[in-house]
PDB file of C-alpha atoms in Angstrom:
ATOM      1  CA  MET A   1     -70.212  -6.610  -6.944  1.00 39.00           C
ATOM      2  CA  ALA A   2     -70.626  -2.904  -6.658  1.00 36.00           C
ATOM      3  CA  GLY A   3     -71.867  -1.458  -3.503  1.00 38.00           C
ATOM      4  CA  GLU A   4     -71.126  -4.562  -1.543  1.00 37.00           C
ATOM      5  CA  PRO A   5     -68.602  -4.618   1.404  1.00 36.00           C
ATOM      6  CA  THR A   6     -65.127  -5.941   0.591  1.00 33.00           C
ATOM      7  CA  MET A   7     -63.294  -8.444   2.686  1.00 32.00           C
ATOM      8  CA  HIS A   8     -60.020 -10.441   2.738  1.00 31.00           C
ATOM      9  CA  GLN A   9     -61.040 -14.037   2.004  1.00 34.00           C
ATOM     10  CA  ASN A  10     -59.761 -17.323   0.591  1.00 35.00           C
ATOM     11  CA  SER A  11     -59.282 -17.244  -3.225  1.00 35.00           C
ATOM     12  CA  ILE A  12     -59.237 -20.422  -5.243  1.00 35.00           C
ATOM     13  CA  ASN A  13     -57.133 -20.974  -8.324  1.00 36.00           C
ATOM     14  CA  LEU A  14     -58.635 -24.230  -9.749  1.00 35.00           C
ATOM     15  CA  GLN A  15     -55.767 -24.473 -12.161  1.00 35.00           C
ATOM     16  CA  SER A  16     -53.095 -24.614  -9.558  1.00 32.00           C
ATOM     17  CA  HIS A  17     -55.068 -25.878  -6.516  1.00 35.00           C
ATOM     18  CA  ALA A  18     -53.496 -23.013  -4.541  1.00 34.00           C
ATOM     19  CA  ILE A  19     -55.470 -21.433  -1.727  1.00 35.00           C
ATOM     20  CA  SER A  20     -54.334 -18.183  -0.126  1.00 35.00           C
ATOM     21  CA  GLU A  21     -55.618 -15.366   2.229  1.00 34.00           C
ATOM     22  CA  GLU A  22     -55.315 -12.735  -0.429  1.00 32.00           C
ATOM     23  CA  PHE A  23     -57.282 -12.434  -3.723  1.00 29.00           C
ATOM     24  CA  LEU A  24     -55.574 -13.871  -6.710  1.00 29.00           C
ATOM     25  CA  SER A  25     -55.490 -11.780  -9.837  1.00 30.00           C
ATOM     26  CA  PHE A  26     -57.383 -13.481 -12.547  1.00 32.00           C
ATOM     27  CA  PRO A  27     -57.863 -12.201 -16.073  1.00 35.00           C
ATOM     28  CA  GLN A  28     -61.655 -11.059 -16.218  1.00 40.00           C
ATOM     29  CA  ALA A  29     -64.098 -12.536 -18.661  1.00 41.00           C
ATOM     30  CA  GLU A  30     -65.195 -10.269 -21.456  1.00 43.00           C
ATOM     31  CA  HIS A  31     -68.708  -8.734 -21.095  1.00 44.00           C
ATOM     32  CA  SER A  32     -69.827 -10.748 -24.157  1.00 44.00           C
ATOM     33  CA  ASP A  33     -68.848 -13.834 -22.322  1.00 47.00           C
ATOM     34  CA  ARG A  34     -71.209 -13.021 -19.298  1.00 48.00           C
ATOM     35  CA  VAL A  35     -74.168 -12.239 -21.496  1.00 51.00           C
ATOM     36  CA  GLY A  36     -76.931 -14.939 -21.429  1.00 62.00           C
ATOM     37  CA  LEU A  37     -75.658 -16.848 -18.428  1.00 67.00           C
ATOM     38  CA  GLU A  38     -79.337 -17.031 -17.299  1.00 69.00           C
ATOM     39  CA  GLN A  39     -79.990 -19.648 -20.006  1.00 74.00           C
ATOM     40  CA  VAL A  40     -76.843 -21.612 -19.151  1.00 80.00           C
ATOM     41  CA  GLU A  41     -77.141 -24.870 -17.237  1.00 87.00           C
ATOM     42  CA  PRO A  42     -74.794 -24.872 -14.238  1.00 90.00           C
ATOM     43  CA  THR A  43     -71.879 -27.295 -13.769  1.00 91.00           C
ATOM     44  CA  TRP A  44     -72.336 -28.961 -10.313  1.00 95.00           C
ATOM     45  CA  PHE A  45     -69.603 -29.667  -7.912  1.00 94.00           C
ATOM     46  CA  TYR A  46     -69.948 -31.714  -4.738  1.00 96.00           C
ATOM     47  CA  THR A  47     -68.188 -32.619  -1.601  1.00 95.00           C
ATOM     48  CA  ARG A  48     -69.127 -34.293   1.717  1.00 96.00           C
ATOM     49  CA  PHE A  49     -67.111 -33.562   4.900  1.00 95.00           C
ATOM     50  CA  GLU A  50     -67.457 -35.180   8.273  1.00 96.00           C
ATOM     51  CA  ASP A  51     -65.734 -34.166  11.473  1.00 95.00           C
ATOM     52  CA  CYS A  52     -66.162 -34.091  15.358  1.00 95.00           C
ATOM     53  CA  MET A  53     -65.766 -30.961  17.504  1.00 95.00           C
ATOM     54  CA  GLU A  54     -64.937 -31.870  21.009  1.00 95.00           C
ATOM     55  CA  MET A  55     -66.139 -29.658  23.939  1.00 96.00           C
ATOM     56  CA  TYR A  56     -64.831 -30.267  27.548  1.00 96.00           C
ATOM     57  CA  ALA A  57     -68.353 -30.094  29.177  1.00 97.00           C
ATOM     58  CA  ASP A  58     -71.532 -32.230  29.419  1.00 97.00           C
ATOM     59  CA  PRO A  59     -74.046 -32.353  26.480  1.00 96.00           C
ATOM     60  CA  ASP A  60     -76.580 -30.002  28.220  1.00 96.00           C
ATOM     61  CA  THR A  61     -73.942 -27.207  28.708  1.00 97.00           C
ATOM     62  CA  VAL A  62     -72.805 -27.582  25.022  1.00 97.00           C
ATOM     63  CA  ALA A  63     -76.514 -27.576  23.883  1.00 96.00           C
ATOM     64  CA  GLU A  64     -77.218 -24.384  25.749  1.00 96.00           C
ATOM     65  CA  TYR A  65     -74.236 -22.661  24.204  1.00 96.00           C
ATOM     66  CA  LEU A  66     -75.059 -23.813  20.726  1.00 95.00           C
ATOM     67  CA  SER A  67     -78.813 -22.601  21.009  1.00 93.00           C
ATOM     68  CA  ASN A  68     -77.424 -19.164  21.731  1.00 93.00           C
ATOM     69  CA  HIS A  69     -75.884 -18.820  18.312  1.00 95.00           C
ATOM     70  CA  ARG A  70     -76.537 -14.975  18.198  1.00 92.00           C
ATOM     71  CA  GLY A  71     -73.729 -14.876  20.766  1.00 88.00           C
ATOM     72  CA  TRP A  72     -71.017 -16.938  19.049  1.00 94.00           C
ATOM     73  CA  PHE A  73     -71.879 -17.543  15.302  1.00 94.00           C
ATOM     74  CA  CYS A  74     -70.721 -14.158  13.930  1.00 93.00           C
ATOM     75  CA  ARG A  75     -67.628 -14.125  16.049  1.00 93.00           C
ATOM     76  CA  CYS A  76     -66.515 -17.603  14.977  1.00 94.00           C
ATOM     77  CA  ALA A  77     -67.382 -16.947  11.331  1.00 93.00           C
ATOM     78  CA  GLU A  78     -64.847 -14.144  11.044  1.00 90.00           C
ATOM     79  CA  PRO A  79     -63.300 -13.058   8.760  1.00 87.00           C
ATOM     80  CA  MET A  80     -66.416 -13.835   6.747  1.00 87.00           C
ATOM     81  CA  GLN A  81     -68.971 -10.861   7.048  1.00 90.00           C
ATOM     82  CA  THR A  82     -72.189 -12.076   8.575  1.00 93.00           C
ATOM     83  CA  GLN A  83     -75.635 -10.238   9.028  1.00 94.00           C
ATOM     84  CA  PRO A  84     -78.541 -11.934  10.827  1.00 95.00           C
ATOM     85  CA  ILE A  85     -81.691 -12.805   8.787  1.00 94.00           C
ATOM     86  CA  GLY A  86     -84.626 -13.328  11.095  1.00 89.00           C
ATOM     87  CA  GLU A  87     -84.375 -15.492  14.096  1.00 91.00           C
ATOM     88  CA  ASN A  88     -82.254 -18.391  13.147  1.00 95.00           C
ATOM     89  CA  ALA A  89     -80.483 -17.412   9.814  1.00 97.00           C
ATOM     90  CA  TYR A  90     -77.423 -15.505   8.685  1.00 96.00           C
ATOM     91  CA  ASP A  91     -76.389 -13.859   5.468  1.00 95.00           C
ATOM     92  CA  LEU A  92     -72.602 -14.789   4.873  1.00 92.00           C
ATOM     93  CA  LEU A  93     -70.282 -13.033   2.400  1.00 88.00           C
ATOM     94  CA  ILE A  94     -67.851 -15.866   1.906  1.00 81.00           C
ATOM     95  CA  GLY A  95     -65.311 -14.382  -0.572  1.00 74.00           C
ATOM     96  CA  ARG A  96     -64.253 -14.327  -4.055  1.00 71.00           C
ATOM     97  CA  PHE A  97     -63.736 -17.570  -5.939  1.00 64.00           C
ATOM     98  CA  GLY A  98     -62.018 -17.807  -9.410  1.00 58.00           C
ATOM     99  CA  SER A  99     -61.409 -20.629 -11.952  1.00 60.00           C
ATOM    100  CA  PHE A 100     -59.926 -20.573 -15.472  1.00 62.00           C
ATOM    101  CA  GLY A 101     -60.014 -16.815 -15.597  1.00 65.00           C
ATOM    102  CA  TYR A 102     -63.648 -16.490 -14.357  1.00 66.00           C
ATOM    103  CA  GLN A 103     -64.723 -15.082 -10.893  1.00 66.00           C
ATOM    104  CA  VAL A 104     -67.802 -14.997  -8.634  1.00 68.00           C
ATOM    105  CA  GLU A 105     -68.144 -13.511  -5.140  1.00 75.00           C
ATOM    106  CA  ALA A 106     -69.952 -16.121  -3.102  1.00 81.00           C
ATOM    107  CA  ARG A 107     -72.693 -15.187  -0.686  1.00 89.00           C
ATOM    108  CA  ILE A 108     -75.093 -17.653   1.047  1.00 93.00           C
ATOM    109  CA  GLY A 109     -77.840 -17.620   3.588  1.00 96.00           C
ATOM    110  CA  LEU A 110     -77.608 -20.284   6.335  1.00 96.00           C
ATOM    111  CA  GLU A 111     -80.313 -21.257   8.781  1.00 97.00           C
ATOM    112  CA  LEU A 112     -79.371 -22.891  12.063  1.00 97.00           C
ATOM    113  CA  LEU A 113     -82.206 -25.041  13.085  1.00 96.00           C
ATOM    114  CA  PRO A 114     -82.808 -26.041  16.691  1.00 94.00           C
ATOM    115  CA  PRO A 115     -82.463 -29.862  17.367  1.00 95.00           C
ATOM    116  CA  ASP A 116     -85.329 -32.238  16.401  1.00 95.00           C
ATOM    117  CA  GLU A 117     -86.915 -35.031  18.513  1.00 93.00           C
ATOM    118  CA  GLN A 118     -83.872 -37.222  17.854  1.00 93.00           C
ATOM    119  CA  GLY A 119     -81.500 -34.381  18.858  1.00 94.00           C
ATOM    120  CA  ILE A 120     -80.311 -33.818  15.374  1.00 96.00           C
ATOM    121  CA  TYR A 121     -79.270 -30.222  14.595  1.00 97.00           C
ATOM    122  CA  ARG A 122     -79.534 -28.950  10.985  1.00 97.00           C
ATOM    123  CA  ILE A 123     -77.902 -26.206   9.030  1.00 97.00           C
ATOM    124  CA  ARG A 124     -79.279 -25.437   5.475  1.00 97.00           C
ATOM    125  CA  SER A 125     -79.017 -22.903   2.913  1.00 96.00           C
ATOM    126  CA  VAL A 126     -81.835 -20.255   2.595  1.00 96.00           C
ATOM    127  CA  PRO A 127     -82.462 -17.435   0.251  1.00 95.00           C
ATOM    128  CA  VAL A 128     -80.902 -14.102   1.113  1.00 95.00           C
ATOM    129  CA  PRO A 129     -83.745 -11.441   0.978  1.00 94.00           C
ATOM    130  CA  GLY A 130     -83.200  -9.077  -2.150  1.00 93.00           C
ATOM    131  CA  TYR A 131     -80.328 -10.948  -3.417  1.00 91.00           C
ATOM    132  CA  THR A 132     -79.984 -13.100  -6.531  1.00 89.00           C
ATOM    133  CA  PRO A 133     -76.629 -14.933  -6.867  1.00 88.00           C
ATOM    134  CA  PRO A 134     -75.060 -13.905 -10.246  1.00 84.00           C
ATOM    135  CA  GLY A 135     -74.201 -17.050 -12.079  1.00 83.00           C
ATOM    136  CA  TYR A 136     -73.987 -19.661  -9.290  1.00 87.00           C
ATOM    137  CA  GLU A 137     -76.077 -21.694  -6.870  1.00 91.00           C
ATOM    138  CA  ILE A 138     -75.225 -23.228  -3.436  1.00 93.00           C
ATOM    139  CA  ASP A 139     -77.064 -26.171  -1.756  1.00 96.00           C
ATOM    140  CA  PHE A 140     -75.709 -26.466   1.844  1.00 96.00           C
ATOM    141  CA  GLN A 141     -76.998 -29.250   3.933  1.00 97.00           C
ATOM    142  CA  ALA A 142     -75.408 -30.168   7.280  1.00 97.00           C
ATOM    143  CA  THR A 143     -76.459 -32.332  10.325  1.00 98.00           C
ATOM    144  CA  MET A 144     -74.983 -32.469  13.738  1.00 97.00           C
ATOM    145  CA  LYS A 145     -75.587 -34.563  16.839  1.00 97.00           C
ATOM    146  CA  LEU A 146     -74.057 -34.137  20.378  1.00 97.00           C
ATOM    147  CA  VAL A 147     -72.533 -37.348  21.854  1.00 97.00           C
ATOM    148  CA  GLU A 148     -70.843 -37.908  25.276  1.00 96.00           C
ATOM    149  CA  LEU A 149     -67.354 -39.172  24.740  1.00 96.00           C
ATOM    150  CA  PRO A 150     -65.598 -41.731  26.863  1.00 95.00           C
ATOM    151  CA  ILE A 151     -63.050 -39.586  28.954  1.00 94.00           C
ATOM    152  CA  ASP A 152     -60.412 -42.236  29.536  1.00 93.00           C
ATOM    153  CA  GLU A 153     -60.094 -43.222  25.940  1.00 93.00           C
ATOM    154  CA  PHE A 154     -60.135 -39.648  24.788  1.00 92.00           C
ATOM    155  CA  CYS A 155     -57.440 -38.520  27.205  1.00 92.00           C
ATOM    156  CA  ARG A 156     -55.263 -41.637  26.201  1.00 91.00           C
ATOM    157  CA  GLU A 157     -55.598 -40.806  22.552  1.00 90.00           C
ATOM    158  CA  GLN A 158     -54.844 -37.030  23.072  1.00 88.00           C
ATOM    159  CA  LYS A 159     -52.092 -37.773  25.641  1.00 89.00           C
ATOM    160  CA  ILE A 160     -53.817 -35.564  28.237  1.00 89.00           C
ATOM    161  CA  LYS A 161     -52.155 -35.685  31.616  1.00 89.00           C
ATOM    162  CA  PRO A 162     -54.274 -36.988  34.648  1.00 88.00           C
ATOM    163  CA  ASN A 163     -54.169 -33.484  36.338  1.00 88.00           C
ATOM    164  CA  GLN A 164     -55.568 -32.003  33.208  1.00 89.00           C
ATOM    165  CA  ARG A 165     -58.369 -34.530  32.718  1.00 91.00           C
ATOM    166  CA  PRO A 166     -61.800 -32.798  31.955  1.00 93.00           C
ATOM    167  CA  SER A 167     -64.741 -33.840  33.961  1.00 92.00           C
ATOM    168  CA  ALA A 168     -66.722 -34.433  30.735  1.00 95.00           C
ATOM    169  CA  ILE A 169     -66.272 -34.429  27.135  1.00 96.00           C
ATOM    170  CA  THR A 170     -69.017 -33.860  24.371  1.00 97.00           C
ATOM    171  CA  GLY A 171     -68.482 -34.498  20.736  1.00 97.00           C
ATOM    172  CA  ALA A 172     -70.410 -32.548  18.088  1.00 97.00           C
ATOM    173  CA  GLN A 173     -70.385 -34.928  15.405  1.00 97.00           C
ATOM    174  CA  TRP A 174     -71.397 -33.393  12.006  1.00 94.00           C
ATOM    175  CA  THR A 175     -71.638 -34.050   8.306  1.00 97.00           C
ATOM    176  CA  LEU A 176     -71.808 -31.606   5.482  1.00 97.00           C
ATOM    177  CA  ASP A 177     -73.212 -32.226   2.109  1.00 97.00           C
ATOM    178  CA  LEU A 178     -72.288 -29.299  -0.275  1.00 96.00           C
ATOM    179  CA  TYR A 179     -73.270 -28.733  -3.853  1.00 95.00           C
ATOM    180  CA  VAL A 180     -72.085 -25.687  -5.882  1.00 92.00           C
ATOM    181  CA  GLY A 181     -73.397 -25.026  -9.250  1.00 92.00           C
ATOM    182  CA  VAL A 182     -71.498 -22.485 -11.441  1.00 87.00           C
ATOM    183  CA  LYS A 183     -72.841 -20.970 -14.753  1.00 86.00           C
ATOM    184  CA  PHE A 184     -69.631 -20.774 -16.611  1.00 83.00           C
ATOM    185  CA  PRO A 185     -69.243 -18.412 -19.636  1.00 81.00           C
ATOM    186  CA  LYS A 186     -68.592 -19.718 -23.098  1.00 81.00           C
ATOM    187  CA  PHE A 187     -64.770 -19.636 -23.053  1.00 80.00           C
ATOM    188  CA  VAL A 188     -64.698 -21.843 -19.903  1.00 78.00           C
ATOM    189  CA  ARG A 189     -67.399 -24.272 -21.285  1.00 80.00           C
ATOM    190  CA  ALA A 190     -65.255 -24.855 -24.315  1.00 83.00           C
ATOM    191  CA  MET A 191     -62.649 -26.675 -22.125  1.00 85.00           C
ATOM    192  CA  SER A 192     -62.762 -30.272 -21.209  1.00 87.00           C
ATOM    193  CA  GLU A 193     -65.723 -31.096 -19.060  1.00 89.00           C
ATOM    194  CA  SER A 194     -63.821 -33.893 -17.154  1.00 90.00           C
ATOM    195  CA  ILE A 195     -60.959 -31.423 -16.287  1.00 87.00           C
ATOM    196  CA  ILE A 196     -63.462 -28.856 -15.051  1.00 86.00           C
ATOM    197  CA  GLN A 197     -65.363 -31.377 -13.042  1.00 90.00           C
ATOM    198  CA  LYS A 198     -62.499 -33.277 -11.482  1.00 87.00           C
ATOM    199  CA  THR A 199     -60.568 -30.035 -10.645  1.00 82.00           C
ATOM    200  CA  GLY A 200     -63.716 -28.255  -9.237  1.00 84.00           C
ATOM    201  CA  ASP A 201     -64.610 -31.310  -6.934  1.00 90.00           C
ATOM    202  CA  GLY A 202     -61.068 -31.543  -5.696  1.00 86.00           C
ATOM    203  CA  VAL A 203     -60.689 -27.831  -4.887  1.00 81.00           C
ATOM    204  CA  LEU A 204     -64.133 -27.690  -3.238  1.00 87.00           C
ATOM    205  CA  ALA A 205     -63.174 -30.546  -0.852  1.00 90.00           C
ATOM    206  CA  GLN A 206     -59.854 -28.866  -0.012  1.00 85.00           C
ATOM    207  CA  VAL A 207     -61.495 -25.524   0.766  1.00 82.00           C
ATOM    208  CA  VAL A 208     -64.364 -26.961   2.685  1.00 89.00           C
ATOM    209  CA  LYS A 209     -61.898 -28.947   4.785  1.00 89.00           C
ATOM    210  CA  GLN A 210     -59.740 -25.975   5.564  1.00 84.00           C
ATOM    211  CA  VAL A 211     -62.641 -23.609   6.286  1.00 85.00           C
ATOM    212  CA  SER A 212     -64.490 -26.180   8.354  1.00 90.00           C
ATOM    213  CA  ARG A 213     -61.578 -27.005  10.655  1.00 90.00           C
ATOM    214  CA  ARG A 214     -60.900 -23.311  11.131  1.00 88.00           C
ATOM    215  CA  LEU A 215     -64.452 -22.665  12.103  1.00 90.00           C
ATOM    216  CA  SER A 216     -64.575 -25.663  14.393  1.00 93.00           C
ATOM    217  CA  TYR A 217     -61.372 -24.513  16.128  1.00 94.00           C
ATOM    218  CA  LYS A 218     -62.567 -20.988  16.605  1.00 95.00           C
ATOM    219  CA  THR A 219     -65.900 -22.336  17.919  1.00 96.00           C
ATOM    220  CA  GLN A 220     -64.082 -24.567  20.334  1.00 95.00           C
ATOM    221  CA  MET A 221     -61.959 -21.805  21.731  1.00 95.00           C
ATOM    222  CA  ASP A 222     -64.980 -19.442  22.039  1.00 96.00           C
ATOM    223  CA  PHE A 223     -67.024 -22.032  23.819  1.00 97.00           C
ATOM    224  CA  HIS A 224     -64.327 -22.829  26.403  1.00 96.00           C
ATOM    225  CA  THR A 225     -63.506 -19.064  26.898  1.00 95.00           C
ATOM    226  CA  THR A 226     -67.262 -18.285  27.313  1.00 95.00           C
ATOM    227  CA  GLU A 227     -67.727 -21.014  29.784  1.00 95.00           C
ATOM    228  CA  ASN A 228     -64.291 -20.412  31.580  1.00 95.00           C
ATOM    229  CA  ILE A 229     -63.336 -24.117  30.961  1.00 94.00           C
ATOM    230  CA  PRO A 230     -59.650 -24.943  30.427  1.00 91.00           C
ATOM    231  CA  PHE A 231     -58.953 -26.309  26.975  1.00 87.00           C
ATOM    232  CA  LEU A 232     -55.838 -27.970  25.533  1.00 76.00           C
ATOM    233  CA  THR A 233     -55.219 -27.254  22.088  1.00 62.00           C
ATOM    234  CA  GLN A 234     -55.156 -30.516  20.110  1.00 55.00           C
ATOM    235  CA  GLY A 235     -52.511 -31.233  17.493  1.00 47.00           C
ATOM    236  CA  LYS A 236     -54.896 -32.309  14.843  1.00 44.00           C
ATOM    237  CA  ARG A 237     -56.921 -29.131  15.284  1.00 41.00           C
ATOM    238  CA  LYS A 238     -53.751 -26.919  14.735  1.00 42.00           C
ATOM    239  CA  LYS A 239     -53.233 -28.276  11.281  1.00 41.00           C
ATOM    240  CA  GLY A 240     -54.704 -26.035   8.624  1.00 40.00           C
ATOM    241  CA  VAL A 241     -55.783 -23.410  11.227  1.00 44.00           C
ATOM    242  CA  GLY A 242     -54.824 -19.793  10.695  1.00 41.00           C
TER     243      GLY A 242
END
């Protein structure tokens, strides 16, 4: 995309299921293959991801931190480039994604809604002003709820020593439903639909898992640093974080 900022992001090779921190070099589609994509029906891929982000504080302290997302969201989203949109939304430049010799550079608007009467936080995709996604659509719908976790059980599972026992633990339990529709050019649509669907769903799930765990880990670290609370890095959070 000419004129847009560049960035080092995850690239996805749907043929090899490889994910790396550098852009992969794909052969580019011919111009004739890109013409008329507006009339092409998108191929939709879907994944659901669930996780729990533990914070060593009471729910009120965690809620206050989360509500001040202007102070942490952009920091924790790095290396993705972010720009605020209005009061509660952000424009995210996610990175370049390729499959079967075709690439798009993904960009999405996300709105972080305050909790409702049941204490449910929601994050949803919103339009980015002045931007029309070229050949793809993203529907991002996430929910999150803060729950106080039993300290003794948690410390036993995580093998936390008695002298390192936190005074409170809050779990941010969240679920993401993500749909991505891609308008493939003719040379890709000529391939097996089942292969495209299966491969796309699998790689989307793999990438969401990796990126989500990285974002959760960075948010945990930012929260505990901001609140000056000691935090023991958990082994399960180290996996896939980089």
